[in-house]
Coordinates of C-alpha atoms in Angstrom, one line a residue:
M3 CA -68.8 -58.0 41.2
T4 CA -68.8 -61.3 39.2
V5 CA -70.8 -64.2 39.9
Y6 CA -67.6 -66.2 40.9
S7 CA -66.8 -63.5 43.5
T8 CA -70.4 -63.6 44.8
L9 CA -70.3 -67.3 45.2
C10 CA -66.9 -67.0 47.0
F11 CA -68.3 -64.4 49.5
L12 CA -71.5 -66.5 50.0
A13 CA -69.4 -69.7 50.6
A14 CA -67.4 -67.8 53.2
A15 CA -70.6 -66.6 55.0
A16 CA -71.9 -70.3 55.0
M17 CA -68.6 -71.3 56.6
I18 CA -68.7 -68.6 59.1
I19 CA -72.2 -69.6 60.2
A20 CA -71.3 -73.2 60.4
Y21 CA -68.1 -72.3 62.5
I22 CA -70.2 -70.3 64.9
N23 CA -72.9 -73.1 65.2
S24 CA -70.1 -75.5 65.9
K25 CA -68.8 -73.5 68.9
M26 CA -72.0 -72.1 70.2
G27 CA -75.1 -74.1 68.9
K28 CA -76.2 -77.6 68.6
M29 CA -78.0 -77.7 65.4
Q30 CA -77.2 -79.6 62.4
S31 CA -75.2 -77.3 60.1
T32 CA -77.3 -77.2 57.2
I33 CA -80.4 -76.3 59.4
A34 CA -78.1 -73.6 61.3
I35 CA -77.0 -72.0 57.9
T36 CA -80.6 -72.0 56.5
A37 CA -81.7 -70.3 59.9
G38 CA -78.7 -67.9 59.8
A39 CA -79.5 -67.0 56.1
L40 CA -83.2 -66.3 57.0
F41 CA -82.2 -64.1 59.9
I42 CA -79.9 -62.1 57.6
S43 CA -82.5 -61.7 55.1
L44 CA -85.0 -60.4 57.7
I45 CA -82.5 -57.9 58.9
I46 CA -81.8 -56.6 55.5
V47 CA -85.6 -56.3 54.7
I48 CA -86.3 -54.5 58.2
A49 CA -83.3 -52.2 57.7
G50 CA -84.5 -51.2 54.4
Q51 CA -88.0 -50.6 55.6
I52 CA -87.0 -48.2 58.3
H53 CA -84.5 -46.6 55.9
W54 CA -81.4 -47.5 58.1
L55 CA -79.4 -49.4 55.6
E56 CA -81.1 -50.0 52.2
L57 CA -79.4 -53.2 50.9
N58 CA -82.5 -55.0 49.6
N59 CA -82.2 -53.9 46.1
L60 CA -78.4 -54.6 46.0
A61 CA -78.9 -58.1 47.7
T62 CA -81.8 -58.9 45.3
A63 CA -79.7 -58.0 42.2
T64 CA -76.7 -59.9 43.4
L65 CA -78.8 -63.1 44.0
N66 CA -80.6 -62.8 40.7
E67 CA -77.3 -62.8 38.9
I68 CA -76.5 -66.2 40.3
H69 CA -79.6 -67.9 38.6
F70 CA -80.3 -70.3 41.5
D71 CA -82.4 -72.7 39.2
K72 CA -79.6 -73.1 36.6
F73 CA -76.8 -73.0 39.4
L74 CA -78.4 -76.1 40.9
L75 CA -80.1 -78.0 38.1
D76 CA -77.3 -77.5 35.5
G77 CA -74.4 -77.5 37.9
V78 CA -74.0 -78.6 41.5
L79 CA -76.8 -81.1 41.5
G80 CA -74.6 -83.6 39.6
F81 CA -72.0 -83.4 42.2
L82 CA -74.4 -83.8 45.2
L83 CA -76.3 -86.8 43.7
F84 CA -73.1 -88.4 42.7
A85 CA -71.7 -88.0 46.2
G86 CA -75.0 -89.4 47.5
G87 CA -74.8 -92.4 45.2
L88 CA -71.3 -93.2 46.4
G89 CA -72.6 -93.7 49.8
V90 CA -75.4 -96.2 49.0
N91 CA -74.9 -99.7 50.1
R92 CA -75.9 -102.0 47.3
F93 CA -76.8 -104.9 49.7
H94 CA -79.1 -102.7 51.6
L95 CA -80.4 -101.3 48.4
K96 CA -81.1 -104.6 47.0
D97 CA -83.0 -105.7 50.3
Q98 CA -85.3 -102.7 49.8
K99 CA -85.4 -102.5 46.0
W100 CA -89.3 -103.0 45.7
E101 CA -90.1 -100.6 48.5
I102 CA -87.7 -97.9 47.0
T103 CA -89.0 -98.5 43.5
V104 CA -92.8 -98.2 44.8
L105 CA -92.0 -95.2 46.9
S106 CA -90.0 -93.3 44.2
L107 CA -92.7 -93.9 41.6
G108 CA -96.0 -94.7 43.2
A109 CA -95.8 -92.4 46.3
T110 CA -94.5 -89.5 44.1
L111 CA -97.4 -89.8 41.7
I112 CA -100.0 -90.2 44.4
S113 CA -98.8 -87.2 46.2
T114 CA -98.7 -85.1 43.0
F115 CA -102.3 -85.8 42.3
I116 CA -103.4 -85.3 45.9
I117 CA -101.6 -81.7 46.2
G118 CA -102.9 -80.9 42.6
I119 CA -106.5 -81.7 43.4
G120 CA -106.2 -80.1 47.0
C121 CA -104.7 -76.8 45.4
W122 CA -107.4 -76.7 42.8
L123 CA -110.2 -77.1 45.3
F124 CA -108.7 -74.5 47.6
F125 CA -108.0 -71.9 44.9
S126 CA -111.6 -72.4 43.7
L127 CA -113.0 -71.8 47.2
I128 CA -111.1 -68.6 47.7
G129 CA -111.9 -67.5 44.1
I130 CA -108.4 -67.5 42.4
P131 CA -108.4 -68.6 38.9
F132 CA -105.5 -71.0 39.2
D133 CA -105.8 -73.7 36.4
F134 CA -105.6 -77.4 37.3
I135 CA -102.4 -78.0 35.3
Y136 CA -100.5 -75.3 37.4
C137 CA -101.8 -77.1 40.6
L138 CA -100.5 -80.4 39.3
L139 CA -97.2 -78.7 38.3
F140 CA -96.9 -77.6 42.0
G141 CA -97.6 -81.1 43.2
A142 CA -95.0 -82.5 40.9
L143 CA -92.2 -80.0 41.9
I144 CA -92.9 -80.5 45.7
S145 CA -93.7 -84.1 46.0
P146 CA -90.3 -85.8 45.6
T147 CA -88.2 -85.7 48.6
D148 CA -85.0 -83.7 48.2
P149 CA -82.0 -86.0 48.4
I150 CA -79.7 -83.0 49.3
A151 CA -81.8 -82.1 52.3
V152 CA -82.3 -85.7 53.4
L153 CA -78.8 -86.9 53.0
A154 CA -77.6 -83.7 54.8
I155 CA -79.9 -84.0 57.8
V156 CA -81.7 -87.4 58.1
K157 CA -78.9 -89.7 57.0
K158 CA -76.6 -88.6 59.7
L159 CA -78.9 -89.5 62.5
N160 CA -78.2 -93.4 62.1
A161 CA -82.0 -94.4 61.7
P162 CA -82.7 -98.2 61.7
K163 CA -81.3 -99.8 58.5
R164 CA -84.4 -100.4 56.6
I165 CA -86.0 -97.0 57.3
S166 CA -82.5 -95.4 56.5
T167 CA -82.3 -97.3 53.3
Q168 CA -85.8 -96.4 52.2
I169 CA -85.7 -92.7 52.8
E170 CA -82.2 -92.5 51.3
G171 CA -82.9 -94.5 48.3
E172 CA -86.3 -93.0 47.8
S173 CA -84.8 -89.4 47.9
L174 CA -82.0 -90.4 45.4
F175 CA -84.3 -91.9 42.8
N176 CA -87.6 -89.9 43.1
D177 CA -86.0 -86.6 42.4
G178 CA -85.1 -87.9 39.0
F179 CA -88.6 -89.2 38.5
G180 CA -90.1 -86.1 40.0
L181 CA -87.9 -83.9 37.8
V182 CA -89.1 -85.8 34.7
T183 CA -92.7 -85.5 35.8
F184 CA -92.3 -81.8 36.3
M185 CA -90.6 -81.2 32.9
T186 CA -93.5 -83.2 31.3
L187 CA -96.1 -81.1 33.1
F188 CA -94.1 -78.0 32.4
T189 CA -94.1 -78.7 28.7
I190 CA -97.9 -79.1 28.9
A191 CA -98.5 -76.0 30.8
F192 CA -96.3 -73.6 28.9
S193 CA -95.5 -75.0 25.5
T194 CA -97.1 -73.1 22.5
E195 CA -98.3 -76.5 21.1
T196 CA -100.2 -79.0 23.1
P197 CA -98.2 -82.2 23.2
S198 CA -100.1 -85.5 22.5
A199 CA -100.3 -88.3 24.9
M200 CA -97.6 -90.2 22.9
D201 CA -95.3 -87.4 23.0
V202 CA -95.7 -87.1 26.9
I203 CA -95.0 -90.8 27.3
T204 CA -92.0 -90.7 24.9
L205 CA -90.6 -87.7 26.7
F206 CA -91.1 -89.5 30.1
L207 CA -89.5 -92.8 29.0
H208 CA -86.7 -91.2 27.2
E209 CA -85.7 -89.2 30.4
I210 CA -86.0 -92.1 32.7
I211 CA -84.9 -95.1 30.8
G212 CA -82.3 -93.0 29.0
G213 CA -81.0 -91.8 32.3
L214 CA -80.6 -95.1 33.8
V215 CA -79.0 -96.7 30.9
Y216 CA -76.6 -93.7 30.4
G217 CA -75.8 -93.7 34.1
L218 CA -74.8 -97.4 33.8
L219 CA -72.6 -96.9 30.7
L220 CA -71.0 -93.8 32.3
G221 CA -70.3 -95.7 35.5
L222 CA -68.7 -98.6 33.6
L223 CA -66.7 -96.3 31.5
F224 CA -65.1 -94.7 34.5
H225 CA -64.8 -97.9 36.4
F226 CA -62.6 -99.2 33.5
L227 CA -60.6 -95.9 33.4
I228 CA -59.9 -96.0 37.2
C229 CA -59.1 -99.7 37.2
N230 CA -56.5 -99.1 34.5
T231 CA -54.4 -96.4 36.3
K232 CA -52.1 -96.7 39.3
D233 CA -51.8 -93.0 39.9
H234 CA -53.7 -92.3 43.1
S235 CA -54.3 -88.7 42.3
M236 CA -55.7 -89.7 38.8
E237 CA -58.1 -92.1 40.4
L238 CA -59.7 -89.3 42.3
L239 CA -59.6 -86.8 39.5
L240 CA -61.3 -89.3 37.2
T241 CA -64.3 -89.4 39.6
L242 CA -64.8 -85.6 38.9
G243 CA -65.3 -86.3 35.3
I244 CA -68.7 -88.0 36.1
P245 CA -70.6 -85.0 37.7
T246 CA -68.9 -82.5 35.4
A247 CA -68.5 -83.6 31.7
G248 CA -70.8 -86.7 32.3
Y249 CA -73.7 -84.7 33.9
S250 CA -73.3 -82.0 31.2
F251 CA -73.4 -84.6 28.5
A252 CA -76.8 -86.2 30.0
I253 CA -78.3 -82.7 29.7
L254 CA -77.1 -82.4 26.1
I255 CA -78.6 -85.6 25.0
G256 CA -81.8 -85.0 26.9
V257 CA -81.8 -87.8 29.4
S258 CA -82.2 -87.6 33.2
G259 CA -78.9 -86.2 34.6
P260 CA -79.9 -86.9 38.3
L261 CA -80.8 -90.5 37.7
S262 CA -77.5 -91.0 35.8
M263 CA -75.5 -89.5 38.6
V264 CA -77.1 -91.8 41.1
V265 CA -76.5 -94.9 39.1
S266 CA -73.0 -94.0 38.2
G267 CA -72.3 -93.1 41.9
I268 CA -73.6 -96.5 43.1
I269 CA -71.4 -98.3 40.6
I270 CA -68.2 -96.4 41.6
G271 CA -69.1 -96.5 45.3
N272 CA -70.0 -100.2 45.3
W273 CA -67.7 -101.8 42.7
T274 CA -64.9 -99.6 41.6
R275 CA -64.2 -98.6 45.4
Y276 CA -63.1 -102.1 46.1
V277 CA -61.4 -103.3 42.9
G278 CA -60.1 -100.1 41.4
F279 CA -58.8 -98.1 44.2
S280 CA -55.9 -98.9 46.5
P281 CA -56.7 -98.8 50.2
E282 CA -55.1 -95.5 50.6
S283 CA -57.1 -94.0 47.7
E284 CA -60.3 -95.6 48.9
D285 CA -59.8 -93.5 52.2
H286 CA -59.1 -90.6 50.3
L287 CA -62.3 -91.0 48.0
N288 CA -64.5 -90.9 51.1
R289 CA -62.8 -87.9 52.5
F290 CA -62.6 -86.1 49.2
W291 CA -66.3 -86.4 48.3
E292 CA -67.5 -85.8 51.9
L293 CA -65.6 -82.5 51.7
I294 CA -67.1 -81.4 48.3
D295 CA -70.6 -82.5 49.6
E296 CA -70.3 -80.5 52.7
F297 CA -69.0 -77.4 51.0
L298 CA -71.7 -77.3 48.2
N299 CA -74.4 -78.3 50.8
N300 CA -73.4 -75.3 53.0
L301 CA -73.5 -72.9 50.1
L302 CA -76.7 -74.3 48.7
F303 CA -78.6 -74.0 52.1
L304 CA -77.4 -70.5 52.4
L305 CA -78.7 -69.6 49.1
I306 CA -82.1 -71.2 50.0
G307 CA -82.3 -69.0 53.1
L308 CA -81.3 -65.8 51.2
S309 CA -83.7 -66.4 48.4
M310 CA -86.5 -64.8 50.3
L311 CA -85.0 -61.5 49.4
T312 CA -85.9 -62.1 45.6
F313 CA -89.6 -62.5 46.2
T314 CA -92.4 -60.1 46.1
F315 CA -95.0 -60.9 48.8
H316 CA -98.7 -60.0 48.7
K317 CA -101.3 -60.7 51.4
E318 CA -102.9 -63.4 49.3
D319 CA -99.6 -65.2 49.3
W320 CA -99.6 -65.6 53.1
I321 CA -102.8 -67.5 52.9
M322 CA -101.5 -69.8 50.3
M323 CA -98.2 -70.5 52.2
L324 CA -100.2 -71.3 55.3
F325 CA -102.4 -73.7 53.2
A326 CA -99.3 -75.4 51.4
V327 CA -97.4 -76.8 54.3
P328 CA -100.3 -79.0 55.8
L329 CA -101.6 -80.0 52.5
V330 CA -98.1 -81.3 51.4
L331 CA -97.6 -83.2 54.8
V332 CA -101.1 -84.8 54.4
A333 CA -100.4 -85.8 50.9
R334 CA -97.1 -87.3 51.8
Y335 CA -98.7 -89.2 54.7
I336 CA -101.4 -90.6 52.5
S337 CA -99.1 -91.6 49.8
I338 CA -96.6 -93.3 52.2
H339 CA -99.4 -95.0 54.1
T340 CA -101.0 -96.3 50.9
C341 CA -97.8 -97.9 49.8
Y342 CA -97.2 -99.5 53.2
V343 CA -100.6 -101.1 53.0
G344 CA -99.1 -103.3 50.4
F345 CA -95.7 -103.6 51.9
K346 CA -97.0 -105.0 55.3
R347 CA -98.6 -107.9 53.3
Y348 CA -95.2 -109.3 52.8
R349 CA -92.7 -108.1 55.5
K350 CA -92.9 -106.7 59.0
Y351 CA -91.7 -103.1 59.5
N352 CA -90.6 -100.7 62.3
P353 CA -93.9 -99.3 63.5
Y354 CA -92.4 -95.8 63.1
S355 CA -91.5 -96.2 59.5
V356 CA -94.5 -94.4 58.1
K357 CA -94.2 -91.5 60.5
I358 CA -90.4 -91.1 59.9
L359 CA -90.8 -91.4 56.0
T360 CA -93.6 -88.7 56.3
W361 CA -91.8 -86.3 58.7
G362 CA -88.4 -86.9 57.3
G363 CA -89.5 -86.5 53.7
L364 CA -87.6 -83.2 53.6
R365 CA -87.8 -80.6 50.7
G366 CA -85.0 -78.4 49.7
G367 CA -83.0 -76.7 46.9
L368 CA -84.3 -79.0 44.1
A369 CA -87.9 -78.1 44.7
M370 CA -86.9 -74.3 44.8
A371 CA -84.9 -74.6 41.6
M372 CA -87.7 -76.1 39.8
A373 CA -90.2 -73.4 41.1
M374 CA -87.9 -70.6 40.0
A375 CA -87.7 -72.2 36.4
V376 CA -91.4 -71.5 36.1
P377 CA -91.7 -68.4 33.7
A378 CA -93.1 -65.2 34.9
G379 CA -96.0 -63.3 33.2
Y380 CA -98.8 -65.8 33.2
M381 CA -101.1 -63.6 35.3
V382 CA -103.6 -65.0 37.8
L383 CA -104.8 -61.8 39.5
P384 CA -103.5 -59.0 37.0
E385 CA -105.2 -56.2 39.0
K386 CA -102.7 -57.2 41.9
N387 CA -99.8 -58.4 39.6
I388 CA -99.8 -61.8 41.0
D389 CA -98.8 -64.5 38.4
V390 CA -98.4 -68.3 38.3
R391 CA -94.7 -68.1 39.1
E392 CA -95.2 -66.1 42.3
I393 CA -97.9 -68.4 43.6
I394 CA -95.9 -71.5 43.0
L395 CA -92.8 -70.0 44.4
V396 CA -94.2 -68.8 47.6
M397 CA -95.9 -72.0 48.3
T398 CA -92.7 -73.8 47.5
Y399 CA -90.6 -71.6 49.9
A400 CA -93.0 -72.0 52.7
V401 CA -92.8 -75.8 52.4
V402 CA -89.1 -75.9 52.1
V403 CA -88.3 -73.6 55.0
F404 CA -90.8 -75.5 57.2
S405 CA -89.2 -78.8 56.0
I406 CA -85.5 -77.8 56.8
L407 CA -86.2 -75.8 60.1
V408 CA -89.1 -77.7 61.8
Q409 CA -89.2 -81.2 60.4
G410 CA -85.3 -81.4 60.1
S411 CA -84.8 -80.2 63.6
T412 CA -87.5 -82.4 65.2
I413 CA -87.0 -85.7 63.4
T414 CA -84.4 -86.8 66.0
K415 CA -87.1 -87.9 68.5
L416 CA -88.9 -90.0 66.0
I417 CA -85.8 -91.8 65.0
E418 CA -84.7 -92.4 68.6
K419 CA -88.2 -94.0 69.3
S420 CA -87.8 -96.1 66.2
K421 CA -84.3 -97.3 67.4
L422 CA -86.0 -98.6 70.6
A423 CA -88.7 -100.1 68.7
E424 CA -86.1 -101.8 66.4
K425 CA -84.4 -103.4 69.5
E426 CA -87.6 -104.7 70.8
M427 CA -88.4 -106.3 67.4
E428 CA -85.1 -107.9 67.3
Y429 CA -85.5 -109.2 70.9
E430 CA -88.9 -110.7 70.0
T431 CA -87.6 -112.3 66.9
K432 CA -84.8 -113.9 68.7
Y433 CA -87.0 -115.0 71.6
K434 CA -89.4 -116.7 69.1
E435 CA -86.4 -118.6 67.5
I436 CA -85.5 -120.3 70.8
P437 CA -87.0 -123.8 70.7
L438 CA -89.9 -124.4 73.3
T439 CA -87.9 -127.3 74.9
N440 CA -84.8 -125.1 75.4
A441 CA -86.9 -122.3 76.8
G442 CA -88.7 -124.6 79.3
Q443 CA -85.2 -125.8 80.3
A444 CA -84.0 -122.4 80.8
N445 CA -87.0 -121.7 83.2

């Protein structure tokens, strides 16, 4: 069976799970699809162990043919981030520009080092020789919040404007910064030649600055093309050129494809949308990209759930998985809280902001793809055939599954509380603005 056929059948399976959930369940569709895929994986594993229906090897081989890391990083990620950028409101983004910048860079780096140090101390304690650079590598891939998971789950819950803008903007930008950090540490960890500090800085700046500038130029180019056609179908077709050829060219010239997609998406969504599209095409633009986003998200979350079939678990892995989840949550809370210590000196925020940004900082397919990109064969416990890739992969999977299923399904209560707190803040602000004389007359 070809890779195309496999993806077609998997997409159909994702749609069936989503349809059943829409009729019988109340979960958000991406959560339901991930849970459904996990259930299918467990059935296949259990059926194989009791020799009832041995599909494990066939399922594993089929999934390995897809190459999940390349499928996401070199393919559908461009579509999903461009679609996310289209939905960003530039006025909200401008209002929270400093918060988003600090969270995307500062919080991600703080979290990376906390997780790296925490992992290194833990592995030293339990006697596993896991080098510090590998601990930092895990911190780099798991610290960025995943825009795919965040936009698919949290954004649709209508959180207060500032919280929604922060978590949405952070997730869109920090995945680009996080991917660059990961690639920098990846080069240090696995390159045959140790790069110099200047090489690392050059690589980092080339990816980030290059991605932002390229995204700006790409957005302006397609803005010009869209504004100079009156064909409604061509207007929509041109938007497809950005996450296809545009994203592939970004990879070719070595700049951050994720950042370029976000920037170009913001340009098309906030400028071209109003001056280049007819009212009819503008409505079609929203529906067209919502459909693409929903379809690819469903397929991606199904693959996340089924990825368990490709892993080899040892008893040591379960200890690492149980440790990774609380470590990542603690690191996330400390990094967000540290940033907010500075934020609160200049502006008043919803009292639930830190909690929502911590619990709503979901991880998803991007972290899984980076973990799968780690090469096999770098042994940690050769007598048990446990290598660096296996350790990073199982810890990442534990955090991703917990993030989607537990955090994603319980964030609603926090957001509802934040909405009530937002109304109270608005009431207090309005009451304080009433002059004292008028307030006395009203009494």
